[in-house]
mmCIF file of C-alpha atoms in Angstrom:
data_model
loop_
_atom_site.group_PDB
_atom_site.id
_atom_site.type_symbol
_atom_site.label_atom_id
_atom_site.label_comp_id
_atom_site.label_asym_id
_atom_site.label_seq_id
_atom_site.Cartn_x
_atom_site.Cartn_y
_atom_site.Cartn_z
ATOM 1 C CA MET A 1 56.646 132.223 156.822
ATOM 2 C CA VAL A 2 58.530 134.765 158.385
ATOM 3 C CA THR A 3 60.410 134.198 161.433
ATOM 4 C CA ASN A 4 61.952 136.511 164.059
ATOM 5 C CA ALA A 5 65.051 135.409 165.481
ATOM 6 C CA THR A 6 65.011 137.204 169.068
ATOM 7 C CA SER A 7 61.305 135.897 169.542
ATOM 8 C CA LEU A 8 60.939 133.346 172.522
ATOM 9 C CA GLY A 9 59.553 130.503 170.101
ATOM 10 C CA ARG A 10 59.947 132.048 166.708
ATOM 11 C CA SER A 11 56.483 132.018 165.782
ATOM 12 C CA GLY A 12 54.107 134.294 166.935
ATOM 13 C CA LEU A 13 51.617 131.945 167.688
ATOM 14 C CA PHE A 14 53.198 130.167 170.215
ATOM 15 C CA ASP A 15 54.456 133.195 171.636
ATOM 16 C CA TRP A 16 50.855 134.239 172.062
ATOM 17 C CA LEU A 17 49.847 131.070 173.203
ATOM 18 C CA VAL A 18 53.238 130.766 175.968
ATOM 19 C CA GLN A 19 51.973 135.025 177.433
ATOM 20 C CA ARG A 20 48.585 133.689 177.658
ATOM 21 C CA PHE A 21 49.616 130.169 180.004
ATOM 22 C CA SER A 22 51.986 131.789 182.098
ATOM 23 C CA ALA A 23 49.833 134.522 182.660
ATOM 24 C CA LEU A 24 47.749 131.992 184.197
ATOM 25 C CA VAL A 25 50.188 130.157 185.891
ATOM 26 C CA LEU A 26 51.214 133.433 187.863
ATOM 27 C CA LEU A 27 47.642 134.497 188.058
ATOM 28 C CA ALA A 28 47.066 130.970 189.968
ATOM 29 C CA TRP A 29 50.400 131.770 192.275
ATOM 30 C CA ILE A 30 49.709 134.877 193.076
ATOM 31 C CA ALA A 31 46.121 133.592 194.455
ATOM 32 C CA TRP A 32 47.397 130.915 196.588
ATOM 33 C CA VAL A 33 49.782 132.740 198.075
ATOM 34 C CA SER A 34 47.457 135.825 198.893
ATOM 35 C CA ILE A 35 44.730 133.067 200.354
ATOM 36 C CA GLY A 36 47.806 131.669 202.433
ATOM 37 C CA VAL A 37 48.402 135.013 203.564
ATOM 38 C CA ILE A 38 45.272 136.418 204.347
ATOM 39 C CA ALA A 39 43.509 133.082 205.626
ATOM 40 C CA ALA A 40 46.509 132.782 208.465
ATOM 41 C CA ALA A 41 44.842 133.558 211.790
ATOM 42 C CA GLU A 42 48.084 134.446 212.801
ATOM 43 C CA PHE A 43 51.120 135.573 210.622
ATOM 44 C CA GLY A 44 54.721 135.900 210.921
ATOM 45 C CA TYR A 45 57.880 133.936 209.837
ATOM 46 C CA PRO A 46 56.814 130.535 210.845
ATOM 47 C CA GLN A 47 53.584 130.285 208.517
ATOM 48 C CA TRP A 48 55.131 132.436 205.725
ATOM 49 C CA ARG A 49 58.340 129.570 205.385
ATOM 50 C CA ALA A 50 55.598 126.758 205.572
ATOM 51 C CA LEU A 51 54.091 128.128 202.966
ATOM 52 C CA PHE A 52 56.538 127.779 200.694
ATOM 53 C CA ALA A 53 58.269 124.357 202.241
ATOM 54 C CA ALA A 54 55.890 121.698 201.099
ATOM 55 C CA VAL A 55 56.967 120.030 197.657
ATOM 56 C CA PRO A 56 54.337 120.373 195.699
ATOM 57 C CA MET A 57 54.259 124.082 196.354
ATOM 58 C CA GLN A 58 58.335 124.284 195.479
ATOM 59 C CA ILE A 59 57.165 122.274 192.301
ATOM 60 C CA PHE A 60 54.673 125.420 191.545
ATOM 61 C CA SER A 61 56.857 128.228 192.836
ATOM 62 C CA LEU A 62 59.324 126.524 190.670
ATOM 63 C CA ILE A 63 57.158 126.498 187.835
ATOM 64 C CA ALA A 64 55.839 129.745 188.772
ATOM 65 C CA VAL A 65 59.196 131.354 188.221
ATOM 66 C CA LEU A 66 59.854 130.052 184.608
ATOM 67 C CA SER A 67 56.567 131.235 183.712
ATOM 68 C CA LEU A 68 57.455 134.447 185.415
ATOM 69 C CA CYS A 69 61.105 134.708 183.072
ATOM 70 C CA ALA A 70 58.978 133.392 179.973
ATOM 71 C CA HIS A 71 56.275 135.912 180.135
ATOM 72 C CA ALA A 72 58.412 138.751 181.038
ATOM 73 C CA TRP A 73 60.747 137.760 177.904
ATOM 74 C CA VAL A 74 57.661 137.648 175.323
ATOM 75 C CA GLY A 75 56.689 141.135 176.897
ATOM 76 C CA VAL A 76 59.901 142.319 176.538
ATOM 77 C CA TRP A 77 60.758 141.247 173.395
ATOM 78 C CA THR A 78 57.189 142.776 172.111
ATOM 79 C CA VAL A 79 58.187 146.370 173.424
ATOM 80 C CA THR A 80 61.515 146.441 172.322
ATOM 81 C CA THR A 81 60.494 145.548 168.720
ATOM 82 C CA ASP A 82 57.946 147.616 168.717
ATOM 83 C CA TYR A 83 59.654 150.827 169.952
ATOM 84 C CA LEU A 84 63.556 150.485 169.452
ATOM 85 C CA ASN A 85 63.659 150.011 165.568
ATOM 86 C CA GLU A 86 65.181 151.777 162.585
ATOM 87 C CA ALA A 87 61.547 153.282 162.104
ATOM 88 C CA HIS A 88 61.892 155.137 165.560
ATOM 89 C CA LEU A 89 65.563 155.260 165.589
ATOM 90 C CA GLY A 90 67.237 155.358 162.678
ATOM 91 C CA LYS A 91 70.176 153.886 161.552
ATOM 92 C CA ALA A 92 71.123 152.858 165.148
ATOM 93 C CA GLY A 93 67.532 151.495 165.806
ATOM 94 C CA THR A 94 68.741 147.486 165.433
ATOM 95 C CA ALA A 95 71.814 147.670 167.496
ATOM 96 C CA ILE A 96 70.008 149.756 170.311
ATOM 97 C CA ARG A 97 67.238 146.908 170.469
ATOM 98 C CA LEU A 98 69.400 143.714 169.865
ATOM 99 C CA LEU A 99 72.143 145.618 172.923
ATOM 100 C CA THR A 100 68.894 146.309 175.001
ATOM 101 C CA GLN A 101 67.253 142.840 174.365
ATOM 102 C CA ILE A 102 70.510 141.302 175.671
ATOM 103 C CA ALA A 103 70.418 143.149 178.749
ATOM 104 C CA CYS A 104 66.880 142.317 179.335
ATOM 105 C CA LEU A 105 67.721 138.434 178.435
ATOM 106 C CA LEU A 106 70.628 138.494 181.293
ATOM 107 C CA LEU A 107 68.401 140.209 183.815
ATOM 108 C CA THR A 108 65.831 137.071 182.806
ATOM 109 C CA LEU A 109 67.770 134.840 183.227
ATOM 110 C CA SER A 110 69.420 135.948 186.315
ATOM 111 C CA CYS A 111 66.458 135.530 187.513
ATOM 112 C CA LEU A 112 65.384 132.282 186.493
ATOM 113 C CA ILE A 113 68.512 130.861 188.237
ATOM 114 C CA TRP A 114 67.912 133.015 191.400
ATOM 115 C CA GLY A 115 64.566 132.530 191.667
ATOM 116 C CA ALA A 116 64.928 128.324 191.225
ATOM 117 C CA ARG A 117 67.477 128.894 194.168
ATOM 118 C CA ILE A 118 65.052 130.648 196.484
ATOM 119 C CA PHE A 119 62.225 128.377 196.300
ATOM 120 C CA TRP A 120 63.599 125.320 194.990
ATOM 121 C CA GLY A 121 65.806 125.535 198.271
ATOM 122 C CA SER A 122 62.867 126.717 200.738
ATOM 123 C CA GLY A 123 61.881 123.064 202.683
ATOM 124 C CA MET B 1 39.795 147.282 144.352
ATOM 125 C CA THR B 2 42.062 150.031 143.103
ATOM 126 C CA GLY B 3 40.292 153.537 143.996
ATOM 127 C CA ASN B 4 38.445 152.137 146.894
ATOM 128 C CA ARG B 5 40.144 154.794 149.649
ATOM 129 C CA PHE B 6 39.477 155.333 153.084
ATOM 130 C CA VAL B 7 40.677 157.712 155.816
ATOM 131 C CA THR B 8 42.182 156.782 159.232
ATOM 132 C CA GLN B 9 42.920 159.306 162.555
ATOM 133 C CA ALA B 10 46.033 157.972 162.595
ATOM 134 C CA PHE B 11 47.500 157.229 159.145
ATOM 135 C CA GLY B 12 45.772 159.525 157.058
ATOM 136 C CA GLU B 13 44.575 158.521 153.482
ATOM 137 C CA TYR B 14 45.680 155.113 151.601
ATOM 138 C CA THR B 15 44.178 153.151 149.637
ATOM 139 C CA LEU B 16 43.262 149.584 149.688
ATOM 140 C CA ALA B 17 45.751 148.944 146.485
ATOM 141 C CA GLY B 18 48.810 150.075 148.664
ATOM 142 C CA PHE B 19 47.132 147.461 151.422
ATOM 143 C CA ALA B 20 47.252 144.973 149.358
ATOM 144 C CA ASN B 21 50.943 145.406 147.932
ATOM 145 C CA CYS B 22 51.759 144.754 151.867
ATOM 146 C CA SER B 23 51.257 141.092 151.433
ATOM 147 C CA ALA B 24 53.266 141.447 147.744
ATOM 148 C CA LYS B 25 57.482 142.681 147.422
ATOM 149 C CA ASN B 26 57.333 146.289 148.679
ATOM 150 C CA VAL B 27 56.572 146.045 151.957
ATOM 151 C CA LYS B 28 58.191 148.791 153.361
ATOM 152 C CA THR B 29 56.847 151.653 151.077
ATOM 153 C CA ALA B 30 53.412 150.328 150.974
ATOM 154 C CA ARG B 31 53.242 150.682 154.784
ATOM 155 C CA PRO B 32 51.193 153.700 156.066
ATOM 156 C CA VAL B 33 53.547 154.968 159.044
ATOM 157 C CA ASN B 34 52.689 157.723 162.024
ATOM 158 C CA LEU B 35 55.299 157.605 164.594
ATOM 159 C CA ASP B 36 54.436 160.813 166.419
ATOM 160 C CA LEU B 37 51.837 158.955 169.190
ATOM 161 C CA PHE B 38 51.163 162.601 170.520
ATOM 162 C CA SER B 39 49.373 163.137 166.898
ATOM 163 C CA ILE B 40 46.768 160.875 167.266
ATOM 164 C CA LYS B 41 43.927 160.365 169.388
ATOM 165 C CA TRP B 42 43.900 158.241 173.207
ATOM 166 C CA PRO B 43 40.460 157.117 173.654
ATOM 167 C CA VAL B 44 40.224 154.939 176.975
ATOM 168 C CA THR B 45 41.194 151.671 175.541
ATOM 169 C CA ALA B 46 44.034 152.825 173.973
ATOM 170 C CA LEU B 47 45.524 154.087 177.581
ATOM 171 C CA VAL B 48 44.450 151.209 179.065
ATOM 172 C CA SER B 49 46.914 149.293 176.761
ATOM 173 C CA ILE B 50 49.667 151.813 176.747
ATOM 174 C CA ALA B 51 49.408 151.386 180.885
ATOM 175 C CA HIS B 52 49.541 147.732 180.508
ATOM 176 C CA ARG B 53 52.814 148.073 178.832
ATOM 177 C CA ILE B 54 54.187 150.791 181.041
ATOM 178 C CA SER B 55 53.589 148.639 184.065
ATOM 179 C CA GLY B 56 54.765 144.913 182.420
ATOM 180 C CA VAL B 57 58.028 147.022 181.839
ATOM 181 C CA LEU B 58 58.292 148.468 185.771
ATOM 182 C CA LEU B 59 57.261 145.160 186.995
ATOM 183 C CA PHE B 60 60.066 143.487 184.904
ATOM 184 C CA LEU B 61 62.795 145.869 185.936
ATOM 185 C CA ALA B 62 61.229 144.967 189.678
ATOM 186 C CA MET B 63 61.919 141.891 189.440
ATOM 187 C CA PRO B 64 65.338 141.538 191.293
ATOM 188 C CA LEU B 65 64.217 143.709 194.188
ATOM 189 C CA LEU B 66 60.621 141.669 194.480
ATOM 190 C CA LEU B 67 63.264 138.357 194.607
ATOM 191 C CA TYR B 68 65.436 139.770 197.132
ATOM 192 C CA LEU B 69 62.595 140.574 199.575
ATOM 193 C CA PHE B 70 61.751 137.199 198.990
ATOM 194 C CA GLU B 71 65.111 135.406 199.689
ATOM 195 C CA LEU B 72 65.216 137.667 202.725
ATOM 196 C CA SER B 73 61.896 136.974 203.875
ATOM 197 C CA LEU B 74 62.309 133.303 203.763
ATOM 198 C CA SER B 75 66.042 133.149 204.609
ATOM 199 C CA SER B 76 65.197 133.450 208.815
ATOM 200 C CA GLU B 77 63.506 135.100 211.791
ATOM 201 C CA ALA B 78 65.782 138.266 211.431
ATOM 202 C CA GLY B 79 65.654 138.320 207.782
ATOM 203 C CA PHE B 80 61.592 138.084 208.133
ATOM 204 C CA ARG B 81 61.495 140.995 210.074
ATOM 205 C CA ARG B 82 64.382 143.039 208.399
ATOM 206 C CA ALA B 83 61.832 142.611 205.179
ATOM 207 C CA GLY B 84 59.489 143.844 207.141
ATOM 208 C CA ALA B 85 60.589 146.850 208.505
ATOM 209 C CA MET B 86 61.931 147.984 204.907
ATOM 210 C CA LEU B 87 58.493 148.563 204.532
ATOM 211 C CA ALA B 88 57.934 150.594 207.436
ATOM 212 C CA SER B 89 59.645 153.721 206.433
ATOM 213 C CA PRO B 90 58.092 156.019 203.908
ATOM 214 C CA MET B 91 60.155 155.909 200.649
ATOM 215 C CA PRO B 92 60.499 152.404 200.658
ATOM 216 C CA ARG B 93 56.503 151.878 201.359
ATOM 217 C CA LEU B 94 55.829 154.117 198.636
ATOM 218 C CA VAL B 95 57.711 152.332 196.154
ATOM 219 C CA GLY B 96 55.925 148.731 197.432
ATOM 220 C CA TRP B 97 52.624 150.622 197.300
ATOM 221 C CA LEU B 98 53.701 151.956 193.349
ATOM 222 C CA LEU B 99 54.334 148.107 192.620
ATOM 223 C CA ALA B 100 51.658 146.879 194.342
ATOM 224 C CA VAL B 101 49.375 148.504 192.584
ATOM 225 C CA ALA B 102 51.283 148.299 188.750
ATOM 226 C CA LEU B 103 51.365 144.297 189.617
ATOM 227 C CA LEU B 104 47.274 144.719 190.391
ATOM 228 C CA TYR B 105 47.122 146.364 187.573
ATOM 229 C CA HIS B 106 48.652 144.375 184.928
ATOM 230 C CA LEU B 107 46.560 141.174 186.538
ATOM 231 C CA ILE B 108 43.404 143.275 186.101
ATOM 232 C CA ALA B 109 44.816 144.406 182.600
ATOM 233 C CA GLY B 110 45.443 140.869 181.472
ATOM 234 C CA CYS B 111 42.576 139.149 182.478
ATOM 235 C CA ARG B 112 40.860 141.307 180.507
ATOM 236 C CA HIS B 113 42.958 140.385 177.669
ATOM 237 C CA LEU B 114 42.076 136.826 178.420
ATOM 238 C CA LEU B 115 38.337 137.477 178.404
ATOM 239 C CA MET B 116 38.670 139.154 174.913
ATOM 240 C CA ASP B 117 40.666 136.004 173.615
ATOM 241 C CA MET B 118 37.915 134.087 174.678
ATOM 242 C CA GLY B 119 35.571 136.588 172.378
ATOM 243 C CA PHE B 120 33.795 138.431 175.267
ATOM 244 C CA GLY B 121 33.752 142.397 174.936
ATOM 245 C CA GLU B 122 35.011 142.704 171.536
ATOM 246 C CA THR B 123 32.845 145.402 170.224
ATOM 247 C CA TRP B 124 33.777 148.802 170.838
ATOM 248 C CA ARG B 125 31.093 149.594 173.156
ATOM 249 C CA ALA B 126 31.862 146.626 175.209
ATOM 250 C CA GLY B 127 35.737 147.144 175.006
ATOM 251 C CA LYS B 128 35.115 150.553 176.207
ATOM 252 C CA ALA B 129 33.219 149.623 179.097
ATOM 253 C CA GLY B 130 35.728 146.810 179.886
ATOM 254 C CA ALA B 131 38.439 149.339 180.014
ATOM 255 C CA GLN B 132 36.991 151.695 181.946
ATOM 256 C CA ALA B 133 36.197 148.794 184.562
ATOM 257 C CA VAL B 134 39.751 147.824 184.880
ATOM 258 C CA ILE B 135 40.474 151.101 185.580
ATOM 259 C CA ALA B 136 37.733 151.231 188.156
ATOM 260 C CA ILE B 137 38.826 148.460 189.761
ATOM 261 C CA SER B 138 42.446 149.280 189.595
ATOM 262 C CA VAL B 139 41.638 152.478 191.594
ATOM 263 C CA LEU B 140 39.719 150.803 194.166
ATOM 264 C CA GLY B 141 42.778 147.825 194.406
ATOM 265 C CA ALA B 142 45.068 150.966 194.880
ATOM 266 C CA ILE B 143 43.434 152.717 197.915
ATOM 267 C CA LEU B 144 42.922 149.200 199.249
ATOM 268 C CA ALA B 145 46.670 148.731 199.345
ATOM 269 C CA GLY B 146 47.766 151.710 200.226
ATOM 270 C CA MET B 147 45.325 151.406 203.311
ATOM 271 C CA LEU B 148 46.685 148.405 204.090
ATOM 272 C CA LEU B 149 50.015 149.369 203.877
ATOM 273 C CA TRP B 150 49.497 153.001 205.754
#
């Protein structure tokens, strides 16, 4: 079996599943936050803060941040492997792809840690 | 199967025998390749697909901005007001609207993906109708988001 060194799970089926599962988590989180904002009779800072304060919501938000980063990585990997390759860019293709992927990975990991800090400490 | 030839718009003419070779040894030579994306037709399904990618990349690049807004708005009453005030000036408001539209579109096109994964709308007709529905719902959402922001 051919595996790719830069894909999230080294398996297309695993990445496919991660992409779908994380999408559902993000959909649920966005829906929950949107409903919380829309349903509030009066919307201001106290209501906004209270929305993210409860421990179950902190856990939900942390899972959403993890899902966002996994989802982002699978997506970025798909796009970079499709367009930034030797067929499109010539001999430098692999180097350009790997450098781009490293930059994207650093951004993703930074957002993972930053996002965890924001939502985990929001109580 | 040799001699059984077929034609596609994107790749020109090639043989099934060449295709079969893909799974064998000479993977690189047997594959039909057309790198000029502007020389092929763009049906509505292809447009919806590429827009899903573009909106995804846009949202990926906007992640730090969105996290910054969450951090600022959750930090304090003053931070919450500052985040709100940011959306009041014309340019950031336009950026906010564009990102909201990108997110909305990515969500709707993603839902279509999930439905097709479950086996709904996989025929060409249904795929085309689904793609048109994604565009229609997104345009409505974009107008609604604009009305909320302005």
